[in-house]
XYZ file of C-alpha atoms in Angstrom:
690
model
C -5.129 -11.669 35.217
C -6.110 -8.110 36.123
C -3.860 -8.123 39.198
C -0.911 -9.488 37.219
C -1.413 -6.830 34.545
C -1.609 -4.040 37.114
C 1.526 -5.403 38.802
C 3.694 -5.453 35.687
C 2.635 -1.901 34.800
C 3.442 -0.733 38.340
C 6.702 -2.655 38.766
C 8.095 -1.641 35.361
C 7.402 2.054 35.997
C 5.174 2.266 32.904
C 2.077 4.431 32.934
C -0.030 2.052 30.861
C -0.137 -1.190 28.980
C -1.995 -3.401 26.513
C -2.274 -7.177 26.827
C -2.855 -9.116 23.603
C -3.970 -12.734 23.273
C -2.913 -15.065 20.459
C -5.580 -17.791 20.063
C -4.155 -21.286 19.409
C -3.364 -21.601 15.714
C -4.340 -17.968 15.139
C -2.629 -15.503 12.820
C -3.610 -12.334 14.707
C -3.341 -10.871 18.183
C -6.495 -9.656 19.964
C -6.520 -6.908 22.570
C -7.699 -8.348 25.901
C -6.741 -5.854 28.648
C -6.059 -2.096 28.653
C -4.412 -0.226 31.519
C -3.594 3.461 31.905
C -5.064 4.669 28.591
C -8.642 4.947 27.343
C -10.009 2.239 25.076
C -10.729 4.780 22.334
C -7.003 5.266 21.818
C -6.269 1.534 21.816
C -9.221 0.316 19.712
C -7.625 1.000 16.293
C -5.326 -1.869 17.247
C -7.984 -4.200 18.667
C -6.738 -6.801 16.185
C -3.104 -6.915 15.036
C -2.109 -9.441 12.385
C 1.213 -11.157 13.008
C 2.426 -9.759 9.686
C 1.464 -6.143 10.492
C 4.314 -3.611 10.828
C 3.605 -3.135 14.553
C 5.918 -3.543 17.574
C 3.761 -6.198 19.268
C 3.517 -8.235 16.049
C 7.310 -8.149 15.654
C 7.795 -9.105 19.301
C 5.476 -12.116 19.116
C 6.539 -13.285 15.671
C 10.270 -13.004 16.441
C 9.950 -13.936 20.154
C 11.988 -10.994 21.393
C 11.569 -7.749 23.304
C 11.058 -4.729 21.060
C 11.988 -1.300 22.450
C 11.047 2.014 20.814
C 12.722 4.862 22.666
C 10.762 7.871 21.468
C 8.754 9.696 18.852
C 11.426 9.892 16.160
C 12.374 6.237 16.511
C 8.697 5.271 16.330
C 8.291 7.361 13.175
C 11.318 5.724 11.570
C 10.525 2.111 12.437
C 6.721 2.046 12.660
C 5.254 4.917 10.612
C 1.626 3.831 10.785
C 1.161 3.982 14.591
C 3.427 7.045 14.713
C 1.061 8.939 12.425
C -2.023 7.988 14.438
C -0.307 8.858 17.744
C 2.211 11.613 16.873
C 3.206 12.186 20.506
C 6.419 11.726 22.432
C 6.290 8.426 24.311
C 8.372 5.277 24.692
C 7.147 1.724 24.220
C 8.167 -1.853 24.828
C 6.558 -4.940 23.319
C 7.332 -8.451 24.474
C 5.978 -11.952 23.836
C 3.832 -13.482 26.562
C 4.767 -17.156 26.707
C 4.522 -20.256 28.823
C 7.231 -22.792 28.124
C 7.706 -22.940 24.363
C 4.178 -21.714 23.538
C 3.506 -18.037 22.864
C 0.052 -16.999 24.101
C 0.108 -13.277 23.368
C 2.011 -10.032 23.640
C 2.442 -7.250 26.191
C 2.839 -3.587 25.279
C 3.980 -1.129 27.969
C 4.022 2.661 27.633
C 6.346 5.231 29.243
C 6.358 9.035 29.150
C 8.457 10.823 26.551
C 10.876 11.807 29.327
C 12.031 8.182 29.668
C 15.686 7.533 28.899
C 16.550 6.179 25.469
C 17.082 2.653 26.836
C 15.401 0.319 29.288
C 17.145 -0.198 32.581
C 18.034 -3.685 33.810
C 15.361 -3.432 36.538
C 12.733 -2.519 33.939
C 13.727 -5.448 31.743
C 13.515 -7.841 34.680
C 10.070 -6.494 35.594
C 8.870 -6.964 31.996
C 10.236 -10.506 31.778
C 8.730 -11.477 35.146
C 5.385 -9.930 34.237
C 5.258 -11.699 30.872
C 6.065 -14.990 32.593
C 3.209 -14.521 35.104
C 0.759 -13.451 32.406
C 1.844 -16.334 30.156
C 1.058 -18.857 32.897
C -2.337 -17.292 33.540
C -3.207 -17.286 29.830
C -2.170 -20.940 29.540
C -4.389 -21.852 32.494
C -7.304 -19.882 31.045
C -6.961 -21.680 27.723
C -6.756 -25.059 29.465
C -9.973 -24.233 31.322
C -11.611 -23.336 28.014
C -12.178 -19.689 28.958
C -13.174 -17.580 25.947
C -9.982 -15.802 24.902
C -9.992 -13.263 23.504
C -13.023 -11.896 25.294
C -15.932 -11.363 22.941
C -16.639 -7.666 22.349
C -14.553 -4.815 23.669
C -11.408 -5.452 25.735
C -11.529 -4.907 29.477
C -10.094 -1.727 30.981
C -8.379 -1.767 34.367
C -9.391 1.042 36.707
C -6.651 3.560 37.543
C -4.837 3.120 40.866
C -6.903 4.410 43.742
C -5.649 7.718 45.076
C -5.402 8.772 48.700
C -8.742 9.714 50.218
C -8.441 13.095 51.958
C -9.910 13.719 55.361
C -12.838 16.167 55.603
C -10.458 18.860 56.801
C -8.083 18.249 53.911
C -10.968 18.301 51.413
C -12.140 21.644 52.770
C -8.602 23.022 52.598
C -8.227 21.840 48.982
C -11.523 23.503 48.033
C -10.483 26.760 49.667
C -7.080 26.588 47.959
C -8.673 26.175 44.523
C -11.156 28.978 45.124
C -8.378 31.384 46.065
C -6.447 30.775 42.833
C -7.148 33.136 39.916
C -9.095 31.566 37.106
C -10.694 28.157 37.393
C -9.800 24.491 37.617
C -11.259 21.178 36.589
C -10.222 17.545 36.450
C -10.585 15.005 33.629
C -10.429 11.248 33.942
C -8.374 9.180 31.506
C -11.325 9.124 29.112
C -11.458 12.924 29.008
C -14.630 13.234 31.094
C -14.938 16.040 33.631
C -14.939 14.628 37.176
C -14.627 17.933 39.057
C -14.989 21.622 38.157
C -14.833 24.778 40.264
C -17.569 27.375 40.025
C -15.046 29.841 38.620
C -14.107 27.411 35.822
C -17.764 26.791 34.981
C -18.330 30.547 34.863
C -15.337 31.008 32.513
C -16.644 28.418 30.035
C -20.209 29.726 30.422
C -21.948 26.510 31.450
C -23.744 24.968 34.420
C -21.354 22.771 36.459
C -23.984 20.031 36.684
C -24.231 19.873 32.891
C -20.456 19.506 32.566
C -19.831 16.720 35.068
C -19.365 13.396 33.282
C -19.049 15.039 29.842
C -16.071 15.627 27.620
C -15.388 19.364 27.172
C -15.333 19.211 23.358
C -18.679 17.388 23.387
C -20.468 19.561 25.979
C -19.163 22.894 24.642
C -19.534 23.265 20.849
C -16.929 26.025 20.632
C -14.337 23.595 22.025
C -15.039 21.056 19.279
C -11.910 22.016 17.333
C -9.133 19.553 16.414
C -6.347 21.010 18.523
C -8.344 20.765 21.798
C -8.738 16.989 21.715
C -5.279 16.693 20.177
C -3.716 18.443 23.206
C -5.666 16.190 25.574
C -4.417 13.115 23.742
C -0.890 14.549 23.725
C -0.964 15.035 27.494
C -2.396 11.563 28.021
C 0.129 9.714 25.830
C 3.305 11.715 26.454
C 2.449 12.418 30.134
C 3.818 15.914 29.600
C 1.991 19.203 30.296
C 0.158 20.700 27.340
C -1.386 24.123 26.707
C -3.737 25.658 24.195
C -5.902 28.730 23.712
C -9.413 28.758 22.293
C -12.047 31.422 21.592
C -15.306 31.271 23.545
C -17.781 33.143 21.344
C -18.164 35.928 20.775
C -14.906 37.445 22.031
C -13.520 35.695 25.115
C -10.154 33.993 24.743
C -9.419 31.273 27.282
C -6.110 29.577 28.032
C -6.025 25.951 29.181
C -3.051 24.222 30.850
C -3.152 20.427 31.160
C -1.167 18.504 33.796
C -1.440 14.679 33.446
C -0.719 11.810 35.807
C -1.797 8.170 36.152
C -5.265 9.033 37.423
C -6.257 11.740 34.956
C -5.563 15.326 33.909
C -5.746 18.515 35.990
C -6.763 21.559 33.947
C -6.106 25.207 34.743
C -8.340 27.754 32.949
C -7.631 31.487 32.760
C -8.654 34.420 30.611
C -6.178 35.322 27.898
C -5.305 38.650 26.287
C -7.020 38.877 22.894
C -4.048 40.739 21.397
C -1.880 37.721 22.090
C -3.902 35.804 19.506
C -3.592 38.155 16.548
C -2.502 36.369 13.378
C 1.265 35.838 13.560
C 3.398 37.790 11.144
C 5.459 34.694 10.349
C 3.648 31.406 9.673
C 4.462 28.681 12.191
C 7.058 26.146 11.114
C 5.763 22.809 9.988
C 2.399 21.607 8.727
C -0.668 21.689 10.938
C -1.977 18.358 12.218
C -5.201 18.768 10.214
C -3.206 19.409 7.036
C -0.971 16.409 7.668
C -3.936 14.094 8.312
C -5.722 15.292 5.175
C -2.722 14.676 2.972
C -1.894 11.468 4.824
C -5.277 10.014 3.859
C -4.657 10.938 0.243
C -1.087 9.634 0.333
C -2.073 6.317 1.954
C -4.946 5.836 -0.505
C -2.909 6.668 -3.593
C 0.123 4.630 -2.539
C -2.052 1.524 -2.282
C -2.790 1.985 -6.008
C 0.830 2.668 -7.021
C 2.062 -0.353 -8.954
C 5.539 0.714 -10.071
C 8.425 2.833 -8.833
C 7.491 5.793 -11.023
C 3.936 5.638 -9.663
C 5.348 5.920 -6.131
C 7.536 8.878 -7.173
C 4.592 10.690 -8.742
C 2.209 10.054 -5.833
C 4.770 11.045 -3.203
C 5.547 14.290 -5.030
C 1.887 15.118 -5.646
C 0.892 14.567 -2.000
C 3.956 15.396 0.100
C 5.312 18.542 -1.533
C 2.144 20.665 -1.215
C 1.345 19.245 2.247
C 4.805 19.978 3.609
C 5.569 23.166 1.697
C 8.593 21.652 -0.054
C 9.899 22.933 -3.370
C 12.035 19.927 -4.323
C 11.972 16.164 -3.867
C 14.374 13.371 -4.787
C 13.838 9.643 -4.286
C 17.137 7.735 -4.087
C 18.523 4.296 -3.388
C 21.845 2.488 -3.481
C 22.726 0.144 -6.322
C 26.054 -1.675 -6.593
C 27.781 0.893 -4.392
C 26.447 3.838 -6.366
C 23.702 6.378 -5.853
C 20.633 5.631 -7.948
C 18.136 8.437 -8.565
C 14.717 6.788 -8.822
C 12.778 9.991 -9.455
C 12.640 13.682 -8.661
C 10.427 16.755 -8.724
C 11.487 20.413 -8.638
C 15.020 19.712 -9.885
C 16.418 19.906 -13.397
C 17.126 16.630 -15.213
C 20.655 17.859 -15.912
C 21.447 18.269 -12.200
C 19.985 14.864 -11.354
C 21.935 13.238 -14.187
C 25.187 14.463 -12.622
C 24.388 12.703 -9.360
C 22.853 9.543 -10.776
C 25.244 6.556 -10.590
C 28.040 8.412 -8.747
C 29.921 6.264 -6.194
C 28.541 6.468 -2.673
C 30.857 8.263 -0.271
C 30.641 9.954 3.141
C 30.608 13.316 1.329
C 27.124 12.702 -0.109
C 24.310 13.806 2.270
C 22.027 10.944 1.288
C 24.699 8.273 1.763
C 24.659 8.313 5.573
C 20.883 7.986 5.654
C 21.064 5.041 3.247
C 23.604 3.339 5.511
C 22.145 4.073 8.955
C 18.419 4.543 8.358
C 18.497 7.719 10.498
C 17.123 11.029 9.222
C 19.193 14.175 8.666
C 17.779 17.705 8.945
C 19.570 20.860 7.799
C 17.818 24.105 8.694
C 20.278 26.262 6.687
C 23.077 25.881 4.167
C 25.537 26.446 7.013
C 24.145 23.386 8.804
C 24.581 21.339 5.644
C 28.159 22.540 5.081
C 29.122 21.825 8.675
C 28.020 18.213 8.250
C 29.277 17.853 4.658
C 32.018 20.448 4.060
C 32.745 19.191 0.532
C 29.163 19.594 -0.653
C 28.675 21.979 -3.566
C 25.570 24.155 -3.209
C 24.038 23.630 -6.647
C 20.300 23.359 -6.117
C 19.545 26.887 -4.873
C 17.609 25.533 -1.883
C 17.995 26.763 1.693
C 16.883 23.844 3.927
C 16.780 20.085 3.520
C 15.345 16.986 5.169
C 16.907 13.654 4.166
C 14.596 10.895 5.341
C 15.103 7.106 5.422
C 12.800 4.876 3.420
C 12.346 1.849 5.671
C 10.824 -1.474 4.647
C 10.963 -4.722 6.649
C 13.100 -2.965 9.246
C 15.909 -1.965 6.872
C 16.685 1.179 4.858
C 15.997 0.684 1.155
C 16.455 4.268 0.041
C 16.149 7.890 1.061
C 13.772 10.753 0.388
C 15.151 14.282 0.111
C 12.786 17.204 0.649
C 14.165 20.650 -0.125
C 12.867 24.105 0.843
C 13.698 27.440 -0.757
C 13.917 29.236 2.625
C 15.673 28.370 5.892
C 13.402 26.181 7.989
C 13.508 24.872 11.509
C 12.505 21.257 11.977
C 10.981 20.937 15.478
C 10.723 17.422 16.952
C 7.042 17.017 16.079
C 7.629 17.861 12.438
C 10.672 15.587 12.262
C 8.546 12.689 13.478
C 5.783 13.477 10.985
C 8.246 13.689 8.088
C 9.929 10.439 9.097
C 6.571 8.667 9.408
C 5.418 9.839 5.992
C 8.710 8.692 4.498
C 8.088 5.301 6.116
C 4.832 4.957 4.175
C 6.662 5.870 0.978
C 9.372 3.322 1.793
C 6.878 0.494 2.192
C 5.169 1.454 -1.071
C 8.550 1.671 -2.809
C 9.491 -1.812 -1.638
C 6.273 -3.223 -3.113
C 6.750 -1.208 -6.301
C 10.302 -2.456 -6.864
C 9.110 -6.034 -6.450
C 6.296 -5.349 -8.916
C 8.713 -3.805 -11.429
C 11.054 -6.797 -11.120
C 8.199 -9.247 -11.691
C 6.856 -7.109 -14.521
C 10.248 -7.043 -16.265
C 10.776 -10.781 -15.794
C 7.264 -11.598 -16.991
C 7.556 -9.486 -20.108
C 10.917 -11.036 -20.956
C 9.302 -14.451 -20.554
C 6.309 -13.546 -22.671
C 8.332 -11.887 -25.416
C 10.492 -14.998 -25.573
C 7.439 -17.245 -25.937
C 5.507 -15.263 -28.556
C 6.788 -15.444 -32.150
C 9.211 -12.633 -32.945
C 8.302 -12.764 -36.645
C 5.802 -14.698 -38.683
C 7.126 -16.934 -41.480
C 6.926 -15.665 -45.046
C 4.568 -17.889 -47.024
C 4.128 -17.275 -50.766
C 0.478 -16.616 -51.586
C -0.399 -15.524 -48.042
C -0.608 -12.138 -46.352
C -0.726 -11.989 -42.575
C -0.828 -9.417 -39.774
C -0.766 -10.041 -36.030
C -1.243 -7.930 -32.914
C -0.907 -8.534 -29.195
C -2.114 -6.078 -26.526
C -1.497 -6.945 -22.848
C -4.123 -6.578 -20.145
C -4.419 -3.231 -18.390
C -4.503 -4.871 -14.955
C -2.116 -7.088 -13.034
C 1.366 -7.469 -14.465
C 0.234 -6.474 -17.945
C 0.931 -9.952 -19.283
C -1.160 -13.011 -19.862
C -1.635 -16.232 -21.688
C -2.959 -15.079 -25.070
C -0.883 -16.355 -27.981
C -0.925 -16.777 -31.728
C 1.227 -18.702 -34.186
C 1.646 -19.278 -37.915
C 3.323 -22.528 -38.913
C 4.551 -23.216 -42.452
C 4.038 -26.934 -43.124
C 5.139 -27.175 -46.755
C 5.097 -25.116 -49.955
C 1.296 -24.974 -50.187
C 0.017 -25.606 -46.654
C 0.158 -23.554 -43.487
C -1.367 -23.820 -40.020
C -2.539 -20.995 -37.774
C -3.330 -21.159 -34.078
C -4.610 -18.751 -31.485
C -5.323 -19.387 -27.815
C -6.004 -17.920 -24.411
C -4.636 -19.332 -21.161
C -6.618 -18.380 -18.059
C -4.911 -15.695 -15.917
C -2.644 -12.662 -16.164
C 0.545 -13.715 -14.448
C 3.813 -15.540 -14.950
C 2.125 -18.938 -14.598
C -0.252 -18.088 -17.441
C 2.621 -16.922 -19.645
C 4.647 -20.064 -18.898
C 1.697 -22.354 -19.686
C 1.070 -20.389 -22.871
C 4.587 -21.314 -23.990
C 3.910 -24.992 -23.317
C 0.610 -24.918 -25.229
C 2.163 -23.143 -28.197
C 5.044 -25.625 -28.255
C 2.667 -28.604 -28.118
C 0.482 -27.219 -30.928
C 3.577 -26.552 -33.029
C 4.939 -30.069 -32.436
C 1.693 -31.824 -33.392
C 1.185 -29.586 -36.421
C 4.632 -30.184 -37.911
C 4.118 -33.966 -37.983
C 1.021 -33.513 -40.156
C -1.719 -34.051 -37.558
C -5.242 -32.949 -38.454
C -6.813 -30.024 -36.535
C -8.810 -32.316 -34.240
C -5.741 -34.441 -33.500
C -3.620 -31.334 -32.814
C -6.055 -30.168 -30.157
C -6.589 -33.666 -28.749
C -2.834 -34.231 -28.358
C -2.311 -30.828 -26.751
C -5.227 -31.489 -24.418
C -3.731 -34.804 -23.247
C -0.458 -33.043 -22.475
C -2.199 -30.386 -20.385
C -4.301 -32.855 -18.416
C -1.103 -34.786 -17.609
C 0.599 -31.566 -16.474
C -2.481 -30.570 -14.424
C -1.428 -26.902 -14.269
C -4.663 -25.738 -12.607
C -5.330 -23.356 -15.518
C -7.590 -23.928 -18.513
C -6.892 -22.908 -22.087
C -9.032 -22.118 -25.088
C -7.492 -22.688 -28.493
C -8.456 -22.545 -32.163
C -6.417 -24.312 -34.835
C -6.799 -23.895 -38.616
C -5.165 -25.902 -41.389
C -5.031 -23.938 -44.678
C -4.585 -25.609 -48.067
C -3.494 -22.665 -50.238
C -3.343 -24.708 -53.432
C -6.857 -26.131 -53.000
C -8.142 -22.895 -51.426
C -9.768 -24.751 -48.559
C -9.331 -24.758 -44.822
C -10.254 -26.960 -41.863
C -10.565 -25.772 -38.290
C -11.206 -27.160 -34.812
C -11.785 -25.233 -31.602
C -11.413 -25.900 -27.883
C -13.876 -23.445 -26.332
C -12.534 -20.508 -28.346
C -14.531 -17.656 -29.971
C -15.454 -18.451 -33.588
C -13.272 -16.909 -36.312
C -14.695 -14.399 -38.777
C -14.392 -14.765 -42.563
C -14.566 -11.587 -44.626
C -15.400 -12.107 -48.302
C -14.009 -9.954 -51.076
C -17.266 -7.963 -51.272
C -17.047 -7.058 -47.570
C -19.664 -9.503 -46.362
C -18.460 -11.039 -43.085
C -19.659 -14.222 -41.408
C -18.703 -16.160 -38.300
C -17.504 -19.724 -38.846
C -19.430 -21.791 -36.336
C -18.206 -25.217 -35.354
C -19.390 -27.124 -32.275
C -16.667 -26.197 -29.762
C -14.882 -28.894 -27.839
C -14.014 -28.618 -24.165
C -11.307 -26.239 -23.000
C -7.875 -27.815 -22.990
C -6.822 -29.386 -19.717
C -10.224 -30.578 -18.427
C -10.995 -34.041 -19.845
C -8.137 -36.134 -21.271
C -10.370 -37.967 -23.792
C -12.197 -34.908 -25.122
C -12.931 -34.832 -28.859
C -12.849 -31.771 -31.100
C -15.202 -31.547 -34.114
C -13.865 -29.957 -37.295
C -15.311 -27.642 -39.940
C -14.133 -27.444 -43.546
C -14.766 -24.261 -45.515
C -13.555 -22.665 -48.776
C -11.070 -19.786 -48.997
C -12.528 -17.619 -51.800
C -10.302 -15.115 -53.626
C -9.809 -11.854 -51.709
C -11.079 -13.247 -48.395
C -9.636 -12.375 -44.977
C -9.766 -14.779 -42.016
C -9.728 -13.203 -38.536
C -8.645 -15.259 -35.517
C -8.920 -13.417 -32.176
C -9.141 -13.870 -28.424
C -12.117 -12.844 -26.311
C -10.442 -9.651 -25.103
C -11.283 -8.148 -28.485
C -15.034 -8.465 -27.891
C -15.765 -8.989 -24.202
C -16.763 -6.032 -22.040
C -18.847 -5.785 -18.843
C -22.557 -5.510 -19.586
C -22.184 -6.196 -23.324
C -23.798 -9.234 -24.930
C -21.121 -11.365 -26.581
C -23.200 -11.963 -29.729
C -23.769 -8.219 -30.141
C -20.059 -7.565 -29.631
C -19.117 -10.201 -32.224
C -21.585 -8.696 -34.705
C -20.041 -5.269 -34.103
C -16.580 -6.724 -34.720
C -17.810 -8.222 -37.993
C -19.096 -4.786 -38.977
C -15.690 -3.260 -38.319
C -14.026 -5.933 -40.422
C -16.147 -4.966 -43.429
C -14.886 -1.391 -43.697
C -11.064 -1.287 -43.950
C -9.354 -1.957 -47.252
C -8.641 -5.702 -47.263
C -5.376 -5.284 -49.159
C -3.782 -3.530 -46.154
C -3.956 -6.036 -43.297
C -1.835 -3.911 -40.947
C -4.292 -1.025 -41.237
C -7.147 -3.457 -40.702
C -5.479 -4.876 -37.555
C -4.887 -1.385 -36.134
C -8.537 -0.477 -36.728
C -9.743 -3.539 -34.848
C -7.413 -2.855 -31.899
C -8.439 0.807 -31.684
C -12.110 -0.124 -31.376
C -11.548 -2.869 -28.807
C -12.912 -2.422 -25.252
C -10.560 -0.971 -22.654
C -8.332 -3.976 -22.146
C -9.147 -5.606 -18.847
C -8.080 -8.762 -20.678
C -5.309 -9.552 -23.151
C -6.025 -9.167 -26.836
C -4.445 -11.229 -29.584
C -5.502 -11.326 -33.213
C -4.254 -12.857 -36.428
C -5.408 -11.747 -39.903
C -4.827 -14.167 -42.784
C -5.547 -13.488 -46.462
C -4.695 -15.924 -49.283
C -3.401 -14.079 -52.386
C -2.683 -15.226 -55.914
C 0.964 -16.090 -56.338
C 2.864 -14.312 -59.077
C 6.123 -12.570 -59.896
C 5.327 -9.749 -57.464
C 4.866 -12.183 -54.628
């Protein structure tokens, strides 16, 4: 296996590679072999789910070769790895198969100087290598070898270099000693394998103490982000890197890094202190530390964004200060027209002029929406050269128009605007494109959420009663408050059913869950209760019939329900309950009592369940409160104490104004983690005013 891995890296011209194993029946790839790069860089991707937005996952899942030709393409297509490794390199990912079975995936890495496409020889080497590795993995699995290997993946040693003769070694030592400054060598893990006395003197340390150590670990003053960042940049891009750092108290040292397949050669010289005075003009683009700080905030906040406007707000709050932008617009295409989803730093009047205009080649954002490729305009002249018919209305001086990519396709664009001309070097372009990729994925989820939210609310509003029937001699008030979590919908319902001139039925219930299924089942329960009530069934028979229907449907959700039959002429009522909180009866003098009846089982559990009933009088001036548990339940609160507190609230409002009473009860309810429904019923003497 190791020899086959080393061969495919060598024959393809890559400088490194990662071999992943897919266990039989597994849903994730596990890193098995690493070549040409240190494990520390590869370990964030020790496990890659087949659904992850990663090149190797796409290659294995879709059984095709994936090619990413450079830093900007990586940022556009795979923003997450591009942000962790913001360096210029090329990558291929291919499935490792034997026959029709896929056993893993192979990732190969090339320097950033690689051409934008793979050559035919490189493709043949990749295909041949994957075929050899696939056969070896199949044989290993047939033998029962533990794949993936338990613990850390194995790392192949770098290719052995030429061993110099004693004369050559002496000549090399003399050559290094004659050069000004000092030299040292790092292995692929960043550890010092060789250092000249002059280099050790420049960094102020004993050579013996430095051998085998990483510079930023052995020398505290080198433990600054850009030192390790330059090392990683040299290692991944295989391009020379340079940086300058202060050795306390006042010695500036310049480091030049020259990488190859065996490690990194480092040249160290003294640097002129005046060359490191604070620049008069700030460097273009955000620092890596700034980007990482805001990236963590952006990634964390976008995971909590549930709707499109949440994504707009979070992107503006995190990106604009991090990137120094003064304006932001989030756009998409809808029915051939530009749709402004949100903006910051622009006037509503200006955005209104662009919202819903037909897409055309004259609109800067249109090309990005069509191609998924970013546009950067350092000055207004750059913008006018690309779009000569553009009218300069926003007062900005530089623009970045970035694609919002989700599932490999552009779903919108993000415009960032700056009030001064701004260059966009390649590193910053890649960072901007990667950040826009995170926003695009969040936007895709948010649009799906908004669509479900809209559909669910339309469903729920259609299932709940739009108005309650007018019944002479009866005052009623109802409220419904959706849950604060999930889709903001649920299965709570209420109903008032006029049976004849002097009788009325009331029902309230709570279907388990806060989703479309709960809302749909709520409609079925309400319909069943209504159907049984209108044929004159008693409260226990209404619940028993509804229960039989639900057990036949077997929806996998349970429902509590309370049903009351009110005889307005006889001023009496009869109720039955299926696991629902007891109603409260407020007397005319304010005294409030719960109406306890032995509760039957929740609807939908046992088809032959029985539901006891309770008859009680309806004294003049009384108010009957039916409610769902969201009105009283809260974490850490005893339900009996909460019900007693609710009864206390019911005593205070004026009973003649049921709407005011309902609003008071809702205002004092716990923060709604659950739906809340309530129904207030008060029999009144009939008369001319009624």
